[in-house]
Short mmCIF file of C-alpha atoms and ligand atoms in Angstrom, two decimals:
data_model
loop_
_atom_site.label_atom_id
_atom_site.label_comp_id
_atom_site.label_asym_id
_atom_site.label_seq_id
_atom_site.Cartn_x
_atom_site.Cartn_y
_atom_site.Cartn_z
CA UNK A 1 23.99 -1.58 2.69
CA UNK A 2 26.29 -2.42 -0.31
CA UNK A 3 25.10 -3.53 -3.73
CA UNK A 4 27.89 -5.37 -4.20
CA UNK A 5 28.22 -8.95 -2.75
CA UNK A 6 29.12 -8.12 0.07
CA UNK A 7 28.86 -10.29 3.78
CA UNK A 8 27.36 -8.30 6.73
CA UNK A 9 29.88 -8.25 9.71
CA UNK A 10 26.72 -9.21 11.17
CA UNK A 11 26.49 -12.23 9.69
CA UNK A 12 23.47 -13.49 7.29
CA UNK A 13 20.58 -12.91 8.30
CA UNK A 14 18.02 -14.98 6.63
CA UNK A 15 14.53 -15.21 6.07
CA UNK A 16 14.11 -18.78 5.97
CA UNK A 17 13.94 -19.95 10.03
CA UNK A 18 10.91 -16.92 10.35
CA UNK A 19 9.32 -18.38 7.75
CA UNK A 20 9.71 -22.62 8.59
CA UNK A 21 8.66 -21.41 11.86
CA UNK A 22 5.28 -19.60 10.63
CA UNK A 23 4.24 -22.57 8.48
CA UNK A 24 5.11 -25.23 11.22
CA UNK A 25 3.30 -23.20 13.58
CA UNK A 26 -0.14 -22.92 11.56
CA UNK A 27 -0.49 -26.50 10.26
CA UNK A 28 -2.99 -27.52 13.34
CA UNK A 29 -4.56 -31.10 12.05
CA UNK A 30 -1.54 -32.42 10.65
CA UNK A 31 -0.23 -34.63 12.52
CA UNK A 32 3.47 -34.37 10.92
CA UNK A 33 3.76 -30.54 10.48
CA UNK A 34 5.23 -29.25 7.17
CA UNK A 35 7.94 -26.92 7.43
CA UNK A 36 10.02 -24.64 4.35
CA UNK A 37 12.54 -26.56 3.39
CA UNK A 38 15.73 -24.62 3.59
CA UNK A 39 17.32 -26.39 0.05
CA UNK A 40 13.99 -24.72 -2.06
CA UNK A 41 14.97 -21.00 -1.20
CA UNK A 42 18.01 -19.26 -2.23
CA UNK A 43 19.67 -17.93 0.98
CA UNK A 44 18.99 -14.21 1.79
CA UNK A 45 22.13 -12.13 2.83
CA UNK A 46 19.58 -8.90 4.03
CA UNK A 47 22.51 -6.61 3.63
CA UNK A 48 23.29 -6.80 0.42
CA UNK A 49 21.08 -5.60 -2.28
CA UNK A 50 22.22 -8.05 -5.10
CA UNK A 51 20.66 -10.47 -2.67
CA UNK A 52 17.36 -9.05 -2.15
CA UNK A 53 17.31 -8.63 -5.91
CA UNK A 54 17.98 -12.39 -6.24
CA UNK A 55 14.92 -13.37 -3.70
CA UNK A 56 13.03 -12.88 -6.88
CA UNK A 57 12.05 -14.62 -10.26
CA UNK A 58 11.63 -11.31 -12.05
CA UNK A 59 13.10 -11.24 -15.93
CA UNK A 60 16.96 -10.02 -16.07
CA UNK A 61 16.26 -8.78 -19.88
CA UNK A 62 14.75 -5.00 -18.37
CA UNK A 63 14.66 -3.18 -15.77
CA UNK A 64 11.57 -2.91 -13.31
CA UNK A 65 10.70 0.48 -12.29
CA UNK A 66 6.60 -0.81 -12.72
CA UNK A 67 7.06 -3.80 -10.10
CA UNK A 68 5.51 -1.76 -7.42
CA UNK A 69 2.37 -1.68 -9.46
CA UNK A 70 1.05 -5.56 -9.25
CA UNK A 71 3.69 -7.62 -6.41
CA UNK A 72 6.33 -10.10 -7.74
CA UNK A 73 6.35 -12.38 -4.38
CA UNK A 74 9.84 -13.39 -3.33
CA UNK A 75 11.05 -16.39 -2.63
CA UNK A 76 9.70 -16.78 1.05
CA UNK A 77 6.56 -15.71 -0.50
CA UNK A 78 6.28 -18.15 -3.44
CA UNK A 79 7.31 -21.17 -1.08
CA UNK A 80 5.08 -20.06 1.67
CA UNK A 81 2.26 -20.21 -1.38
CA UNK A 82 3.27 -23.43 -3.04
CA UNK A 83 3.38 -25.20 0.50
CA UNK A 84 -0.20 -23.78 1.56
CA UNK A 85 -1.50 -24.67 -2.03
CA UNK A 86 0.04 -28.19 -2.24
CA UNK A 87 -2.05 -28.89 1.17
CA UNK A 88 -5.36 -27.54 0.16
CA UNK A 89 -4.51 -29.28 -3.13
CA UNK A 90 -4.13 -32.65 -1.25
CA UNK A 91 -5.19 -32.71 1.92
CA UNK A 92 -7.95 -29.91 2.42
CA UNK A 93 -8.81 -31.09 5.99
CA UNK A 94 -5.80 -30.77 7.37
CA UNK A 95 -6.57 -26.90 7.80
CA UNK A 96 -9.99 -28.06 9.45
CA UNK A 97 -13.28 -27.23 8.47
CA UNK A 98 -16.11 -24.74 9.85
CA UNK A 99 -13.51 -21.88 10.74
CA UNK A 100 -11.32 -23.18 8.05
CA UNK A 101 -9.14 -20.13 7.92
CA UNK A 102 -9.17 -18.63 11.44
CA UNK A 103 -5.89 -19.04 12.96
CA UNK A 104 -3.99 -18.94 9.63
CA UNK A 105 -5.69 -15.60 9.43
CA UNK A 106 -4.90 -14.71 12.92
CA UNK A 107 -1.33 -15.30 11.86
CA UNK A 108 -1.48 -12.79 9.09
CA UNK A 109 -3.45 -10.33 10.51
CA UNK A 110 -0.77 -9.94 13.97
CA UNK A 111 2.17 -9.45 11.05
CA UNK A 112 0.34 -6.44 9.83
CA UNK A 113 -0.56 -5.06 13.43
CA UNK A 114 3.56 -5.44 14.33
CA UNK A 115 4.58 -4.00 11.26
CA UNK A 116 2.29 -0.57 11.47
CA UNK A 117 2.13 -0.81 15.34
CA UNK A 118 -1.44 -1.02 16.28
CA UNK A 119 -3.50 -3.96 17.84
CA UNK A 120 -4.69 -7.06 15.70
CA UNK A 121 -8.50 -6.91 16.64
CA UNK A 122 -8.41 -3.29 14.95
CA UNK A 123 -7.46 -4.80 11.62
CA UNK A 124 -9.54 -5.93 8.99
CA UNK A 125 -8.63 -8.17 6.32
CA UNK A 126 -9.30 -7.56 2.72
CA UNK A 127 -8.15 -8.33 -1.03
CA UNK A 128 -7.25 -5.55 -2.16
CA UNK A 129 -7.18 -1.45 -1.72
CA UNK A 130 -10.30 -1.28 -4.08
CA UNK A 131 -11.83 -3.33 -1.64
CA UNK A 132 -11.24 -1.50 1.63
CA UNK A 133 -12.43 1.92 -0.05
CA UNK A 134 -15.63 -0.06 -0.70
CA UNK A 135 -16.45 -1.27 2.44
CA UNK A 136 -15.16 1.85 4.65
CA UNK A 137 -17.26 4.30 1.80
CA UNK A 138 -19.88 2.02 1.24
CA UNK A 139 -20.06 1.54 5.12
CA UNK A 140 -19.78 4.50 7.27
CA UNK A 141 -22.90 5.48 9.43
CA UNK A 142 -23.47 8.98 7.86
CA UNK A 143 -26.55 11.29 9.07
CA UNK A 144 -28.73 12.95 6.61
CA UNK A 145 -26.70 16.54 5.56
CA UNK A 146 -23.30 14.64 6.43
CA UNK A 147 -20.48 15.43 4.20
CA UNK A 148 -17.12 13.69 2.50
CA UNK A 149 -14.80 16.35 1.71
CA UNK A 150 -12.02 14.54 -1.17
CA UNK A 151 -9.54 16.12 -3.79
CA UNK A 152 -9.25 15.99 -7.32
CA UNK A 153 -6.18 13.71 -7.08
CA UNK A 154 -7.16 10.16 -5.85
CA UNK A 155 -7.50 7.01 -7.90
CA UNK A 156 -10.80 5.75 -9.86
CA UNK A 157 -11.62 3.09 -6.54
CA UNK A 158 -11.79 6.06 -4.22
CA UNK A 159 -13.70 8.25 -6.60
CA UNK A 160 -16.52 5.65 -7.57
CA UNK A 161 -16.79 4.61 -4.04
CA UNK A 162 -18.02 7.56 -2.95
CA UNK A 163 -19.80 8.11 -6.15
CA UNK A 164 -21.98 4.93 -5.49
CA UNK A 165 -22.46 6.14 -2.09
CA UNK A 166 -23.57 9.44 -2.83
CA UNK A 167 -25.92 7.77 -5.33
CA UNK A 168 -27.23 5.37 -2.51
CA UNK A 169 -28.21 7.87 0.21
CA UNK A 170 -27.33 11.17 -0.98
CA UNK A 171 -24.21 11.72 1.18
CA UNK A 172 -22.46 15.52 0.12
CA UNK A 173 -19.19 14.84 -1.54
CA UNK A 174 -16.86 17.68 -2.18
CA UNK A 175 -13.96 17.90 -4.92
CA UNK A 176 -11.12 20.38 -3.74
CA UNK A 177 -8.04 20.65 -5.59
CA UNK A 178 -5.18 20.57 -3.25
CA UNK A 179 -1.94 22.03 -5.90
CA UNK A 180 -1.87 23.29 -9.10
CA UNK A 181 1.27 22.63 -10.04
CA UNK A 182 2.73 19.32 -8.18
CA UNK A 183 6.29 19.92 -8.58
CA UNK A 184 6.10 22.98 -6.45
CA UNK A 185 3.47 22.13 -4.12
CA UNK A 186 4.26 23.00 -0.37
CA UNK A 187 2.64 21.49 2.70
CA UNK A 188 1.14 24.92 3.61
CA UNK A 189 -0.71 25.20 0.19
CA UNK A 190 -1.78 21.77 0.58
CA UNK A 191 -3.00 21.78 4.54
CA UNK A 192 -4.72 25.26 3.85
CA UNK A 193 -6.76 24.27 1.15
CA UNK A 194 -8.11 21.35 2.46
CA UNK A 195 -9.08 22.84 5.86
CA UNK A 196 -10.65 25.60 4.43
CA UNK A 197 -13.18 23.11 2.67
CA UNK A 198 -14.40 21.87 6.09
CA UNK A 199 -17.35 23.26 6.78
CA UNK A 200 -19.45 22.06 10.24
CA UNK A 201 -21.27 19.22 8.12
CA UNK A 202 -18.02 17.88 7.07
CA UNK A 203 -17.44 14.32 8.54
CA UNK A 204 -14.54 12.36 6.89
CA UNK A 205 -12.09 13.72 4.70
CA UNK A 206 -11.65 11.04 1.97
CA UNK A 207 -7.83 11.29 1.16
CA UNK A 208 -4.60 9.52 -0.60
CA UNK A 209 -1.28 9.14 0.85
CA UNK A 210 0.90 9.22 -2.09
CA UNK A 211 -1.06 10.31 -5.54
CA UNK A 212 -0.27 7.96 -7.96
CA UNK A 213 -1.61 10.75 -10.33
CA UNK A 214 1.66 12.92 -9.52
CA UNK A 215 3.67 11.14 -7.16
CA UNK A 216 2.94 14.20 -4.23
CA UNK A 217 2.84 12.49 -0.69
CA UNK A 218 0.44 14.09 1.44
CA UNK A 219 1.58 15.85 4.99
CA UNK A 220 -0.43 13.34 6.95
CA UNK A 221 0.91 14.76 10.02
CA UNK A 222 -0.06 18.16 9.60
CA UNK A 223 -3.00 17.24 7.98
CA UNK A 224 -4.11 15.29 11.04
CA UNK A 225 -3.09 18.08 13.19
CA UNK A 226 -5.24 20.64 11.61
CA UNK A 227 -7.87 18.33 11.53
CA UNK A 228 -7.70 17.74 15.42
CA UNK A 229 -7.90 21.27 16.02
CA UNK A 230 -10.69 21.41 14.55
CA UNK A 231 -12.29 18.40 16.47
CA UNK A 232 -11.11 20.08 19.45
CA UNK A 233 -13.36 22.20 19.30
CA UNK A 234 -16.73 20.04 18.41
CA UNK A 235 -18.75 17.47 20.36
CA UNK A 236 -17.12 13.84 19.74
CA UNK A 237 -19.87 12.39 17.75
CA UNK A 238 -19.77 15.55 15.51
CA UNK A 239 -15.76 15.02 14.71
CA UNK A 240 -13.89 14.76 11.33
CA UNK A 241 -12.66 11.97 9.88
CA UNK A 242 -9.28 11.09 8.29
CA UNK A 243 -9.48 7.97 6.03
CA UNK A 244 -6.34 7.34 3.67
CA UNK A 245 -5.68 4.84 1.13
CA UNK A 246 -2.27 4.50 2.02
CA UNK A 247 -1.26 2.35 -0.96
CA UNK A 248 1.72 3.98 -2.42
CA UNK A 249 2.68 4.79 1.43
CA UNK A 250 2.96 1.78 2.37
CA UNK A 251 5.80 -0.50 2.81
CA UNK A 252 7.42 2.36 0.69
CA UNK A 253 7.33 5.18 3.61
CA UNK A 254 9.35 3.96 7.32
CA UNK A 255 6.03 5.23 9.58
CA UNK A 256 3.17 3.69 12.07
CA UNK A 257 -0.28 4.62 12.34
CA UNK A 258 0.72 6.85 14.96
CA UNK A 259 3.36 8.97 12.56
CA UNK A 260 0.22 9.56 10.50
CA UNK A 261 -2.23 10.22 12.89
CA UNK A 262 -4.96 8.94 10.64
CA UNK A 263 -8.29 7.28 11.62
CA UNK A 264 -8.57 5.05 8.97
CA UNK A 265 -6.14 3.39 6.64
CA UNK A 266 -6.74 1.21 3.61
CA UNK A 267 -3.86 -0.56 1.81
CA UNK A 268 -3.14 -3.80 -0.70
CA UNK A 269 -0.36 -5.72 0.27
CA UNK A 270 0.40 -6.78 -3.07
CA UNK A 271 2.41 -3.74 -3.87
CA UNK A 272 5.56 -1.87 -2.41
CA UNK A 273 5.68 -4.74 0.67
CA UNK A 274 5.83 -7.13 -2.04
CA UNK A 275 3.32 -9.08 -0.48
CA UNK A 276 1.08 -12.05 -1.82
CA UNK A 277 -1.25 -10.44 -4.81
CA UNK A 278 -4.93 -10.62 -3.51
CA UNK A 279 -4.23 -9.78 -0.19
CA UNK A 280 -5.16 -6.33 1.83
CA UNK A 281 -6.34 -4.60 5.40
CA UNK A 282 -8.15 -1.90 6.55
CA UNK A 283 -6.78 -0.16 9.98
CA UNK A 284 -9.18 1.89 11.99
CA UNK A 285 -8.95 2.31 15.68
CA UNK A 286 -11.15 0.52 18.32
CA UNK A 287 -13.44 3.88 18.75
CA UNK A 288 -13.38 4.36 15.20
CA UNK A 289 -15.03 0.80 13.74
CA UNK A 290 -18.38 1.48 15.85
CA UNK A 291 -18.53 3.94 12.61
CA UNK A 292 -18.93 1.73 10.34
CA UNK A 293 -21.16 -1.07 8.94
CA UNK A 294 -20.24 -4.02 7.53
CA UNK A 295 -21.25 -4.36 4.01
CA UNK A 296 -20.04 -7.99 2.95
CA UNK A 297 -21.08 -10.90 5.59
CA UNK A 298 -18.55 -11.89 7.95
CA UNK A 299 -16.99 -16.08 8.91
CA UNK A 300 -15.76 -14.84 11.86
CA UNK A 301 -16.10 -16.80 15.02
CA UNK A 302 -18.49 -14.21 16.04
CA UNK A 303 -20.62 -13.59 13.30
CA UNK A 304 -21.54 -17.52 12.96
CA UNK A 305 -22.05 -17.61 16.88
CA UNK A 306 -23.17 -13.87 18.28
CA UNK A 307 -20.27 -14.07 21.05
CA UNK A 308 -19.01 -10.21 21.41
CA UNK A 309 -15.65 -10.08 19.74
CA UNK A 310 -13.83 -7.40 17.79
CA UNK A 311 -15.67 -5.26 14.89
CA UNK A 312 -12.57 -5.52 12.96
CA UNK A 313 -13.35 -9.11 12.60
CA UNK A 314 -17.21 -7.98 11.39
CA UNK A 315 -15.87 -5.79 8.85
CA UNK A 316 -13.86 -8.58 7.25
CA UNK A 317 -15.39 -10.33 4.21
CA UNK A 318 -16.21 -13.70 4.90
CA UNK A 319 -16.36 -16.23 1.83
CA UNK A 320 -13.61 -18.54 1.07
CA UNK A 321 -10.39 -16.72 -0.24
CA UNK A 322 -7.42 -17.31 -2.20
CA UNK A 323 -5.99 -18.36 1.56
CA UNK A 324 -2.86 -19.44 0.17
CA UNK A 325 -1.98 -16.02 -0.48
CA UNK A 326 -3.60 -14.59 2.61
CA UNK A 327 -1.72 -17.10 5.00
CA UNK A 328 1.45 -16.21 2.98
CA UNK A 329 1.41 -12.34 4.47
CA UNK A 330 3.91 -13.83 7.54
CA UNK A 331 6.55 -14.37 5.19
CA UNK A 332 6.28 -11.39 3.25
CA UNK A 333 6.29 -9.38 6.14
CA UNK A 334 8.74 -11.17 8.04
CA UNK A 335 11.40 -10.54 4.62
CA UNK A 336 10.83 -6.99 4.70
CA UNK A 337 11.57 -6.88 8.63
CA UNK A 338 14.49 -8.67 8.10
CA UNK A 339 15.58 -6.54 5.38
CA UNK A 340 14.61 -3.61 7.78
CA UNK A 341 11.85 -1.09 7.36
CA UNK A 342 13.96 1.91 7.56
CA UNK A 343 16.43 0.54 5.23
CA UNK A 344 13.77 -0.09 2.56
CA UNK A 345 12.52 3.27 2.84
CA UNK A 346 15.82 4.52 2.42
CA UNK A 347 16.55 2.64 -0.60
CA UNK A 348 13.39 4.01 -2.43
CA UNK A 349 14.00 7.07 -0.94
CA UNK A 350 17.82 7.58 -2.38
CA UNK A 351 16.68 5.91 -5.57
CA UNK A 352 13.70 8.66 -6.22
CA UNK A 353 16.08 11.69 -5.43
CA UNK A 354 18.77 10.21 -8.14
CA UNK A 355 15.95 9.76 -10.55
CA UNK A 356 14.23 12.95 -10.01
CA UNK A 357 17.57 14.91 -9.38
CA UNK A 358 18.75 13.56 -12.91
CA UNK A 359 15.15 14.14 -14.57
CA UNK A 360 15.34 17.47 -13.63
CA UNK A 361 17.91 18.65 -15.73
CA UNK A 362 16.95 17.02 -18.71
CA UNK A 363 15.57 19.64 -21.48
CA UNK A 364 13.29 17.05 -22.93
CA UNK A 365 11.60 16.39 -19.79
CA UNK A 366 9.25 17.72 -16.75
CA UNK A 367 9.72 16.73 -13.70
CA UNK A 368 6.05 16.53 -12.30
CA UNK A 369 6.50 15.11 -8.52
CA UNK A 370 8.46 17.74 -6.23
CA UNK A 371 11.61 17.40 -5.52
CA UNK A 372 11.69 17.13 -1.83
CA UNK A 373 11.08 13.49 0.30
CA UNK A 374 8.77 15.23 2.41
CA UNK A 375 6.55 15.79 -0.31
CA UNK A 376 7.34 12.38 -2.32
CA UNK A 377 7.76 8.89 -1.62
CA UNK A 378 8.72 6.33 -4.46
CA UNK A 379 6.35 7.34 -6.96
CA UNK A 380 7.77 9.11 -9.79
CA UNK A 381 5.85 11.20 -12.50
CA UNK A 382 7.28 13.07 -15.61
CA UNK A 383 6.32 14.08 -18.94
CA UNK A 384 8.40 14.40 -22.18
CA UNK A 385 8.43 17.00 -24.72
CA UNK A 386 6.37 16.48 -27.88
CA UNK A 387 5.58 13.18 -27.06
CA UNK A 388 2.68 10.99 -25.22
CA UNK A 389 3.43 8.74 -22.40
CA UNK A 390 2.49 5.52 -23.95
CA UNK A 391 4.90 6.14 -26.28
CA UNK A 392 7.52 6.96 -23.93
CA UNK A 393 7.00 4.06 -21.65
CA UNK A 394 6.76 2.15 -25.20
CA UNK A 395 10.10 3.42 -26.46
CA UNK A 396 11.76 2.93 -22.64
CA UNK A 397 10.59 -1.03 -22.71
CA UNK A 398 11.84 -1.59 -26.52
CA UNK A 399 15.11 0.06 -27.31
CA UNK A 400 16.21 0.86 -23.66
CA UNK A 401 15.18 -2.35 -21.53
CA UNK A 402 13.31 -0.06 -19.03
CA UNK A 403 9.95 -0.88 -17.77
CA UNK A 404 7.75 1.97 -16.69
CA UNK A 405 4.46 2.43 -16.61
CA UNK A 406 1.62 5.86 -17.74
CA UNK A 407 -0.64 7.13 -15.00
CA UNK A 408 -4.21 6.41 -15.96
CA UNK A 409 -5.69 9.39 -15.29
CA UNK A 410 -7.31 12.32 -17.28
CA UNK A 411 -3.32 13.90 -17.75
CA UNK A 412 -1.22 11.08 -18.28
CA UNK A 413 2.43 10.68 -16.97
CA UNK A 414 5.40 8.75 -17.60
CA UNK A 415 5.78 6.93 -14.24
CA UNK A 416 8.55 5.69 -12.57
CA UNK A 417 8.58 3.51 -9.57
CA UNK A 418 11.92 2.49 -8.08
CA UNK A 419 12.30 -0.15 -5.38
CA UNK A 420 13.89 -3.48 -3.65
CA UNK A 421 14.01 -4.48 -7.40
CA UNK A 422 15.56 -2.09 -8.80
CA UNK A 423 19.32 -0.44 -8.37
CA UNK A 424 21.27 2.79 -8.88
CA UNK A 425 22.79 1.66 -11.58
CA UNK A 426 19.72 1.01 -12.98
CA UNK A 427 18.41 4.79 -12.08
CA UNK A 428 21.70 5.90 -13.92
CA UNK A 429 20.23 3.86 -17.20
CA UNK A 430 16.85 5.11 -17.01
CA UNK A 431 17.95 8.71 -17.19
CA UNK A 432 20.07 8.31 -19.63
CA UNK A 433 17.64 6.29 -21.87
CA UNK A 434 15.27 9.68 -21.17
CA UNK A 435 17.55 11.55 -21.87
CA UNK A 436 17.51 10.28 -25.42
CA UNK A 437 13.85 10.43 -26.16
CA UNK A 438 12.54 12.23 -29.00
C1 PLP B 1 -3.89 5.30 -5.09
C2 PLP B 1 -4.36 3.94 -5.52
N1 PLP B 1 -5.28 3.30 -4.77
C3 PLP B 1 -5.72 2.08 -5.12
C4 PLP B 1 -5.24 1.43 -6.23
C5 PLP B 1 -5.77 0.06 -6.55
O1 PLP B 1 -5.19 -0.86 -5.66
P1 PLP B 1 -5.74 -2.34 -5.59
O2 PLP B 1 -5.25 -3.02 -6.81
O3 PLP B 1 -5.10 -2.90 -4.36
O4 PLP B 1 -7.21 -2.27 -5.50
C6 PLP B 1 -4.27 2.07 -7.05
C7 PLP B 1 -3.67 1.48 -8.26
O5 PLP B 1 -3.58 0.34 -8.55
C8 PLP B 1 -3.84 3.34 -6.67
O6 PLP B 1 -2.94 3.99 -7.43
#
C-alpha cells in the first residue's frame, strides 16, 4: 500500500456498506431501521494510508506514536457510537427491555470470534484487559498446593490479580525472570527459563504477549509447545495452563488463537484494533471455561432462566454497560478487515524495524526491545543518555511535535508505539528529534 493518494486498481473499498448493514441489522423494535448515513463519514480508500490516517479526528499539530495506548475510534466507530447513543438517548425501548443488550452483543461478540478464528460461545465479553485478568485470576478452580508460575515482566493488572488471589486462598505464585537484558533476549533463553520453573504443582502459567515493560514479544508458539510436552505426559485434569494477556498482541500481531496455541487469552479492544474504549473479551476454549468460575453475575439468557447455554456467556459481567461502545465493536472490526489484518501488521511491523533500526545507531540512545520481529511487535522501548524518560517524552511533545509515552514500571522507558496513525515519514522525524536529545 502507498502513502501517497493513491486509487487501488481494485477500486475503493469502503467501510461504510459493512457498517450501514450492522446497524440496520441490530435495530429489532424499530419499526423504520436506522442505517449510517454515507454523507457523515469521510470515504475510506483501504489502500492508501493517507486515508486510513484521515478515518480519524486525531490533532495534526504532533505526531502519535502513544495512540495505541487509550483507542482514538475512527470514523465508522464514532458514527456507529453517536447512532447507538442518539437511540438510547431518545428512544431507549427501541433496543427492548429484559435482555436489553443480547443480540447487539451477539453481534459484537461473532466479530471477535471471525477475527481470531474461534467460536462465539467461547468468548466472553468484558471492558477492559484489567478486567479479564480479574475474572480469569480471580476465577480459576485451583486445588489446595496448586501453583501460578508468572515473570517479572507483566503489567500492574496481572500482578495484583494474582496478588489478591493468593491473598484470598493461598494459591503459590512464582516470579521468574525470563531475560536479563531484552535487547538480546532469544527464544531459547526465554522458553528454557520458564519451563524449568514448572514444577508438578504448577497449573497455569500467568503470561504477557508483548511486555509493555520492554517491548519483547513472547514465543507463544514454542512456549505452548513446551508446555504440551509437558501435559503430554500428565493426567488431563493435572495439565498446565497458558493464559496471556494478549494486549499489545493484538490487532498489532497477523495470528489466530490457533498460531498461539494458548488456552486463555485476555485483551481490550480499545487499543491497537482501535476499537470502542471500554470494550474487551476473554477467549478460552470450550474444555477450558469448565475451569473457571464466574466472579461478577451474569444477564445472560441463561443465567436469568437456568436453560444450559455456553459458560462463555456465564463468565460475562452482567450489569448495564456503556453498550454504545460495546455494539460499536462490528465496525471497528469490520475497518480493520477491510484494511486487512496482514497489512496492518505489516505496517507496524516495517514502522518498528525503521524506528528501532535508526535508534540503534544513535550514541545518545539504548535500544531496549530486540531487534528482530520475532521477538517484537509494535511496542518500542529505549532509554537516553543522562536523561529520565519523562523528560524525554517531555522534550519529544514540546520542541519536536512527537508524542510518546514512559513505561510505568520500576525502570522506566521512553516508549514508542507506531501504528495505522502514524507514517514513515513520521518514524524518520522521531529519530531525528532523538537524535537531538541532550
Ligand atoms: C500488558 C498490559 N496489560 C493490560 C493493560 C491495561 O489494559 P486495560 O486498560 O485494557 O485494562 C496494559 C496497559 O494499559 C498493559 O500494558
Amino acid at each position: 500500500m502507498e502513502d501517497r493518494d493513491k486509487q487501488s486498481s481494485l477500486g475503493r473499498r469502503t467501510v461504510l456498506m459493512a457498517g450501514a448493514a450492522a446497524l440496520t441489522a441490530g435495530c429489532a423494535g424499530e419499526s423504520t431501521p436506522r442505517t449510517v448515513s454515507a454523507k457523515a463519514q469521510p470515504a475510506l480508500d483501504a489502500r492508501n494510508w493517507a486515508s486510513v490516517r484521515a478515518q480519524f479526528s486525531l490533532t495534526s499539530s504532533y505526531a502519535h506514536f502513544a495512540a495505541f495506548m487509550l483507542a482514538a475510534h475512527p470514523a465508522p466507530v464514532r458514527e456507529a457510537i453517536a447512532q447507538y447513543r442518539d437511540v438510547l438517548d431518545s428512544r431507549p425501548q427501541d433496543y427492548g427491555i429484559g435482555f436489553y443488550d443480547l443480540q447487539r452483543s451477539d453481534d459484537s461478540r461473532k466479530a471477535i470470534a471471525g477475527y481470531i478464528g474461534v467460536r462465539p460461545q467461547e468468548v466472553a465479553l468484558t471492558d477492559s484487559t484489567t478486567m479479564g485478568l480479574g475474572l480469569v485470576y480471580g476465577g480459576l478452580r485451583f486445588k489446595a498446593g496448586d501453583e501460578v508460575v508468572t515473570t517479572e515482566h507483566d503489567f500492574y493488572s496481572l500482578h495484583e490479580a494474582l496478588r489478591l488471589r493468593a491473598e484470598r486462598d493461598g494459591v503459590v505464585v512464582r516470579k521468574v525472570r525470563l531475560y536479563e537484558n531484552p535487547a538480546t533476549a532469544s527464544t531459547e533463553e526465554i522458553v528454557r527459563r520458564l519451563v524449568r520453573r514448572i514444577t508438578p504443582r504448577t497449573r497455569v502459567l500467568a503470561l504477557t504477549w508483548v511486555h509493555s515493560s520492554t517491548g519483547v514479544k513472547l514465543p507463544m508458539r514454542e512456549i505452548s509447545q513446551a508446555v504440551k510436552e509437558i501435559n503430554d505426559r500428565r493426567d488431563r485434569g493435572r495439565r498446565v495452563l497458558v493464559v496471556v494477556d494478549g494486549v499489545h498482541g493484538f490487532a498489532a500481531e497477523n495470528a489466530t488463537m490457533s498460531d498461539l496455541g494458548a488456552d486463555v487469552f485476555i485483551t481490550a479492544t480499545h487499543k491497537w484494533l482501535f476499537g470502542p474504549r471500554g470494550t474487551g473479551f476473554v477467549w478460552a476454549g470450550a474444555d477450558v471455561w469448565p475451569m473457571l468460575q464466574p466472579t461478577i453475575p451474569s444477564f445472560s439468557r441463561q443465567a436469568w432462566t437456568g436453560t444450559p447455554g455456553p459458560l462463555a456467556d456465564l463468565n460475562t459481567p452482567g450489569g448495564y454497560h456503556s453498550f454504545e461502545n460495546r455494539w460499536a465493536l462490528p465496525q471497528a472490526i469490520a475497518f480493520h478487515e477491510t484494511i486487512g489484518k496482514a497489512t496492518v501488521a505489516e505496517r507496524i511491523r516495517s514502522q518498528a524495524t525503521q524506528l528501532k533500526d535508526g535508534l540503534a545507531k544513535l550514541p545518545n540512545v539504548r535500544l531496549v526491545t530486540p531487534r528482530s520481529p520475532e521477538l517484537s511487535a509494535g511496542v518500542v522501548c529505549c532509554a537516553v543518555n543522562g536523561m529520565e524518560p519523562d523528560a524525554v517524552v517531555q522534550q519529544l511533545l514540546v520542541k519536536h511535535g512527537i508524542s510518546a509515552g514512559s513505561t510505568p514500571y520500576r525502570e522506566s522507558f521512553v516508549r514508542f508505539g507506531p501504528s495505522i496513525v502514524t507514517s514513515p515519514d513520521e518514524v524518520e522525524r522521531a529519530i531525528k528529534a532523538m537524535a537531538s536529545l541532550r
